[in-house]
């Protein structure tokens, strides 16, 4: 019997969810779907340069599972790049880390950080130190949830 799978933990959602080759109409393109957990694996392993053990820990999966996710992710990105396909980031099996919201009182910029990352020293937009945590919390992946993820959890209503 298969062991129930741990939910894959994702710290941040993709800023863009669609990439396509320039100059080709979308209707003429095949598309590759990269799941949000695969996107997160690329972010951790290839951008943050974490070892697979560390990256697996962050996503709360085994190293073997992480290896499968990153292999699949690399394959899809390579297919899109080499064959000139559109790349769409959507769905998958993941849980969004609970986020804390911060606000800059200098320029009104707001942004989210996952728990456990510490309080930001300055505003990422204007570098002012007048940053405050706001009460609003988000653990919500919004438009990325297309009902495909079994362990996706939307925002918990607060009393
Ligand atoms: Zn600011």
PDB file of C-alpha atoms and ligand atoms in Angstrom:
ATOM      1  CA  UNK A   1       0.000   0.000   0.000  1.00  0.00           C
ATOM      2  CA  UNK A   2       1.288   3.418  -0.876  1.00  0.00           C
ATOM      3  CA  UNK A   3       2.345   5.626   1.970  1.00  0.00           C
ATOM      4  CA  UNK A   4       0.311   8.838   2.032  1.00  0.00           C
ATOM      5  CA  UNK A   5       2.333  11.596   0.483  1.00  0.00           C
ATOM      6  CA  UNK A   6       3.413  14.596   2.463  1.00  0.00           C
ATOM      7  CA  UNK A   7       2.104  17.842   1.204  1.00  0.00           C
ATOM      8  CA  UNK A   8       4.772  19.748  -0.655  1.00  0.00           C
ATOM      9  CA  UNK A   9       5.467  23.038   0.988  1.00  0.00           C
ATOM     10  CA  UNK A  10       5.893  26.105  -1.193  1.00  0.00           C
ATOM     11  CA  UNK A  11       7.322  29.319   0.247  1.00  0.00           C
ATOM     12  CA  UNK A  12       6.400  31.721  -2.508  1.00  0.00           C
ATOM     13  CA  UNK A  13       4.203  31.758  -5.517  1.00  0.00           C
ATOM     14  CA  UNK A  14       5.547  32.413  -9.006  1.00  0.00           C
ATOM     15  CA  UNK A  15       5.489  36.089  -9.937  1.00  0.00           C
ATOM     16  CA  UNK A  16       4.577  35.215 -13.487  1.00  0.00           C
ATOM     17  CA  UNK A  17       2.598  32.225 -14.550  1.00  0.00           C
ATOM     18  CA  UNK A  18       3.078  32.275 -18.298  1.00  0.00           C
ATOM     19  CA  UNK A  19       6.171  32.345 -20.473  1.00  0.00           C
ATOM     20  CA  UNK A  20       6.130  32.135 -24.231  1.00  0.00           C
ATOM     21  CA  UNK A  21       8.545  32.508 -27.106  1.00  0.00           C
ATOM     22  CA  UNK A  22       8.376  36.006 -28.576  1.00  0.00           C
ATOM     23  CA  UNK A  23       6.797  36.636 -31.933  1.00  0.00           C
ATOM     24  CA  UNK A  24       4.710  33.498 -32.061  1.00  0.00           C
ATOM     25  CA  UNK A  25       0.970  33.678 -31.466  1.00  0.00           C
ATOM     26  CA  UNK A  26      -0.143  31.700 -28.454  1.00  0.00           C
ATOM     27  CA  UNK A  27      -2.603  29.721 -30.553  1.00  0.00           C
ATOM     28  CA  UNK A  28       0.307  28.362 -32.588  1.00  0.00           C
ATOM     29  CA  UNK A  29       2.221  27.150 -29.549  1.00  0.00           C
ATOM     30  CA  UNK A  30       2.176  23.918 -27.672  1.00  0.00           C
ATOM     31  CA  UNK A  31       2.384  24.432 -23.966  1.00  0.00           C
ATOM     32  CA  UNK A  32       4.153  22.719 -21.132  1.00  0.00           C
ATOM     33  CA  UNK A  33       2.601  22.845 -17.677  1.00  0.00           C
ATOM     34  CA  UNK A  34       5.067  23.308 -14.857  1.00  0.00           C
ATOM     35  CA  UNK A  35       3.406  22.696 -11.508  1.00  0.00           C
ATOM     36  CA  UNK A  36       3.864  25.110  -8.611  1.00  0.00           C
ATOM     37  CA  UNK A  37       5.820  22.497  -6.633  1.00  0.00           C
ATOM     38  CA  UNK A  38       8.148  21.986  -9.623  1.00  0.00           C
ATOM     39  CA  UNK A  39       8.589  25.745  -9.869  1.00  0.00           C
ATOM     40  CA  UNK A  40       9.482  25.854  -6.163  1.00  0.00           C
ATOM     41  CA  UNK A  41      12.019  23.032  -6.645  1.00  0.00           C
ATOM     42  CA  UNK A  42      13.753  25.045  -9.390  1.00  0.00           C
ATOM     43  CA  UNK A  43      13.745  28.153  -7.214  1.00  0.00           C
ATOM     44  CA  UNK A  44      15.345  26.327  -4.287  1.00  0.00           C
ATOM     45  CA  UNK A  45      17.841  24.159  -6.172  1.00  0.00           C
ATOM     46  CA  UNK A  46      18.817  26.363  -9.104  1.00  0.00           C
ATOM     47  CA  UNK A  47      18.326  29.904  -7.846  1.00  0.00           C
ATOM     48  CA  UNK A  48      19.068  29.596  -4.137  1.00  0.00           C
ATOM     49  CA  UNK A  49      21.613  26.843  -4.875  1.00  0.00           C
ATOM     50  CA  UNK A  50      20.485  24.667  -2.009  1.00  0.00           C
ATOM     51  CA  UNK A  51      21.638  21.087  -1.777  1.00  0.00           C
ATOM     52  CA  UNK A  52      18.862  18.631  -2.538  1.00  0.00           C
ATOM     53  CA  UNK A  53      18.762  17.616   1.142  1.00  0.00           C
ATOM     54  CA  UNK A  54      18.158  21.218   2.241  1.00  0.00           C
ATOM     55  CA  UNK A  55      15.678  21.903  -0.523  1.00  0.00           C
ATOM     56  CA  UNK A  56      13.794  18.701   0.291  1.00  0.00           C
ATOM     57  CA  UNK A  57      13.607  19.789   3.922  1.00  0.00           C
ATOM     58  CA  UNK A  58      12.145  23.148   2.953  1.00  0.00           C
ATOM     59  CA  UNK A  59       9.485  21.471   0.839  1.00  0.00           C
ATOM     60  CA  UNK A  60       8.893  18.857   3.548  1.00  0.00           C
ATOM     61  CA  UNK A  61       9.479  15.923   1.231  1.00  0.00           C
ATOM     62  CA  UNK A  62      12.104  13.176   1.136  1.00  0.00           C
ATOM     63  CA  UNK A  63      15.293  13.744  -0.829  1.00  0.00           C
ATOM     64  CA  UNK A  64      14.170  11.072  -3.296  1.00  0.00           C
ATOM     65  CA  UNK A  65      10.868  12.849  -3.852  1.00  0.00           C
ATOM     66  CA  UNK A  66      12.649  16.155  -4.273  1.00  0.00           C
ATOM     67  CA  UNK A  67      14.924  14.508  -6.830  1.00  0.00           C
ATOM     68  CA  UNK A  68      11.902  13.387  -8.823  1.00  0.00           C
ATOM     69  CA  UNK A  69      10.278  16.816  -8.657  1.00  0.00           C
ATOM     70  CA  UNK A  70      13.410  18.653  -9.798  1.00  0.00           C
ATOM     71  CA  UNK A  71      14.100  16.132 -12.592  1.00  0.00           C
ATOM     72  CA  UNK A  72      10.610  16.557 -13.912  1.00  0.00           C
ATOM     73  CA  UNK A  73      10.879  20.347 -13.609  1.00  0.00           C
ATOM     74  CA  UNK A  74      14.187  20.439 -15.514  1.00  0.00           C
ATOM     75  CA  UNK A  75      12.777  18.229 -18.221  1.00  0.00           C
ATOM     76  CA  UNK A  76       9.780  20.498 -18.714  1.00  0.00           C
ATOM     77  CA  UNK A  77      11.800  23.718 -18.748  1.00  0.00           C
ATOM     78  CA  UNK A  78      14.257  22.152 -21.214  1.00  0.00           C
ATOM     79  CA  UNK A  79      11.410  21.020 -23.425  1.00  0.00           C
ATOM     80  CA  UNK A  80       9.912  24.516 -23.457  1.00  0.00           C
ATOM     81  CA  UNK A  81      13.264  26.192 -24.179  1.00  0.00           C
ATOM     82  CA  UNK A  82      14.548  23.741 -26.762  1.00  0.00           C
ATOM     83  CA  UNK A  83      11.312  23.087 -28.588  1.00  0.00           C
ATOM     84  CA  UNK A  84      10.015  26.641 -28.310  1.00  0.00           C
ATOM     85  CA  UNK A  85       6.905  25.824 -26.339  1.00  0.00           C
ATOM     86  CA  UNK A  86       4.964  28.066 -23.998  1.00  0.00           C
ATOM     87  CA  UNK A  87       5.485  27.375 -20.318  1.00  0.00           C
ATOM     88  CA  UNK A  88       2.589  27.704 -17.974  1.00  0.00           C
ATOM     89  CA  UNK A  89       2.869  27.430 -14.204  1.00  0.00           C
ATOM     90  CA  UNK A  90      -0.236  25.958 -12.729  1.00  0.00           C
ATOM     91  CA  UNK A  91      -1.625  23.493 -10.236  1.00  0.00           C
ATOM     92  CA  UNK A  92       0.360  20.699  -8.707  1.00  0.00           C
ATOM     93  CA  UNK A  93       0.381  19.315  -5.244  1.00  0.00           C
ATOM     94  CA  UNK A  94       1.477  21.843  -2.718  1.00  0.00           C
ATOM     95  CA  UNK A  95       0.706  23.808   0.345  1.00  0.00           C
ATOM     96  CA  UNK A  96       1.512  27.457   0.566  1.00  0.00           C
ATOM     97  CA  UNK A  97       3.527  28.435   3.600  1.00  0.00           C
ATOM     98  CA  UNK A  98       1.610  30.775   5.880  1.00  0.00           C
ATOM     99  CA  UNK A  99       2.685  34.298   5.110  1.00  0.00           C
ATOM    100  CA  UNK A 100       3.154  37.416   7.166  1.00  0.00           C
ATOM    101  CA  UNK A 101       2.346  40.720   5.588  1.00  0.00           C
ATOM    102  CA  UNK A 102       4.544  43.779   6.003  1.00  0.00           C
ATOM    103  CA  UNK A 103       3.963  47.369   5.091  1.00  0.00           C
ATOM    104  CA  UNK A 104       6.294  50.298   4.529  1.00  0.00           C
ATOM    105  CA  UNK A 105       4.964  53.498   6.059  1.00  0.00           C
ATOM    106  CA  UNK A 106       7.275  55.591   3.920  1.00  0.00           C
ATOM    107  CA  UNK A 107       6.092  54.492   0.464  1.00  0.00           C
ATOM    108  CA  UNK A 108       3.038  52.324   1.353  1.00  0.00           C
ATOM    109  CA  UNK A 109       4.573  49.277  -0.305  1.00  0.00           C
ATOM    110  CA  UNK A 110       3.266  45.965   1.059  1.00  0.00           C
ATOM    111  CA  UNK A 111       4.769  42.509   0.709  1.00  0.00           C
ATOM    112  CA  UNK A 112       4.592  39.004   2.135  1.00  0.00           C
ATOM    113  CA  UNK A 113       7.192  36.870   3.811  1.00  0.00           C
ATOM    114  CA  UNK A 114       6.875  33.296   5.021  1.00  0.00           C
ATOM    115  CA  UNK A 115       7.065  32.610   8.727  1.00  0.00           C
ATOM    116  CA  UNK A 116      10.500  31.804  10.047  1.00  0.00           C
ATOM    117  CA  UNK A 117      12.383  34.248   7.855  1.00  0.00           C
ATOM    118  CA  UNK A 118      12.723  37.021  10.422  1.00  0.00           C
ATOM    119  CA  UNK A 119      11.527  40.578  10.373  1.00  0.00           C
ATOM    120  CA  UNK A 120      12.699  42.608   7.368  1.00  0.00           C
ATOM    121  CA  UNK A 121      15.114  45.445   8.210  1.00  0.00           C
ATOM    122  CA  UNK A 122      14.042  47.716   5.417  1.00  0.00           C
ATOM    123  CA  UNK A 123      11.518  48.222   2.664  1.00  0.00           C
ATOM    124  CA  UNK A 124      12.420  46.294  -0.518  1.00  0.00           C
ATOM    125  CA  UNK A 125      11.005  49.163  -2.561  1.00  0.00           C
ATOM    126  CA  UNK A 126      12.397  52.371  -1.012  1.00  0.00           C
ATOM    127  CA  UNK A 127      14.891  50.974   1.567  1.00  0.00           C
ATOM    128  CA  UNK A 128      13.214  52.889   4.372  1.00  0.00           C
ATOM    129  CA  UNK A 129      13.405  51.313   7.811  1.00  0.00           C
ATOM    130  CA  UNK A 130       9.813  52.270   8.649  1.00  0.00           C
ATOM    131  CA  UNK A 131       8.398  48.813   8.118  1.00  0.00           C
ATOM    132  CA  UNK A 132       5.644  47.286  10.204  1.00  0.00           C
ATOM    133  CA  UNK A 133       3.936  43.981  10.213  1.00  0.00           C
ATOM    134  CA  UNK A 134       0.274  44.329   9.325  1.00  0.00           C
ATOM    135  CA  UNK A 135      -2.499  42.198  10.756  1.00  0.00           C
ATOM    136  CA  UNK A 136      -3.666  40.745   7.505  1.00  0.00           C
ATOM    137  CA  UNK A 137      -2.255  37.298   6.861  1.00  0.00           C
ATOM    138  CA  UNK A 138      -2.210  35.275   3.748  1.00  0.00           C
ATOM    139  CA  UNK A 139      -1.637  31.626   3.148  1.00  0.00           C
ATOM    140  CA  UNK A 140      -3.324  31.661  -0.144  1.00  0.00           C
ATOM    141  CA  UNK A 141      -2.257  30.833  -3.627  1.00  0.00           C
ATOM    142  CA  UNK A 142      -5.164  32.581  -5.341  1.00  0.00           C
ATOM    143  CA  UNK A 143      -5.213  32.165  -9.074  1.00  0.00           C
ATOM    144  CA  UNK A 144      -2.839  29.229  -8.950  1.00  0.00           C
ATOM    145  CA  UNK A 145      -5.400  26.997  -7.375  1.00  0.00           C
ATOM    146  CA  UNK A 146      -7.369  25.375 -10.135  1.00  0.00           C
ATOM    147  CA  UNK A 147      -8.776  22.687  -7.910  1.00  0.00           C
ATOM    148  CA  UNK A 148      -6.035  20.308  -8.968  1.00  0.00           C
ATOM    149  CA  UNK A 149      -4.073  20.174  -5.789  1.00  0.00           C
ATOM    150  CA  UNK A 150      -5.194  17.711  -3.204  1.00  0.00           C
ATOM    151  CA  UNK A 151      -3.467  19.338  -0.319  1.00  0.00           C
ATOM    152  CA  UNK A 152      -3.829  22.933  -1.378  1.00  0.00           C
ATOM    153  CA  UNK A 153      -5.210  24.909   1.528  1.00  0.00           C
ATOM    154  CA  UNK A 154      -6.898  28.217   1.028  1.00  0.00           C
ATOM    155  CA  UNK A 155      -7.074  31.012   3.574  1.00  0.00           C
ATOM    156  CA  UNK A 156      -8.385  30.003   6.954  1.00  0.00           C
ATOM    157  CA  UNK A 157     -11.215  32.272   8.044  1.00  0.00           C
ATOM    158  CA  UNK A 158     -10.283  34.197  11.164  1.00  0.00           C
ATOM    159  CA  UNK A 159     -12.760  34.786  13.950  1.00  0.00           C
TER     160      UNK A 159
HETATM  161 ZN1  LIG B   1       9.091  51.813   1.206  1.00  0.00          ZN
END
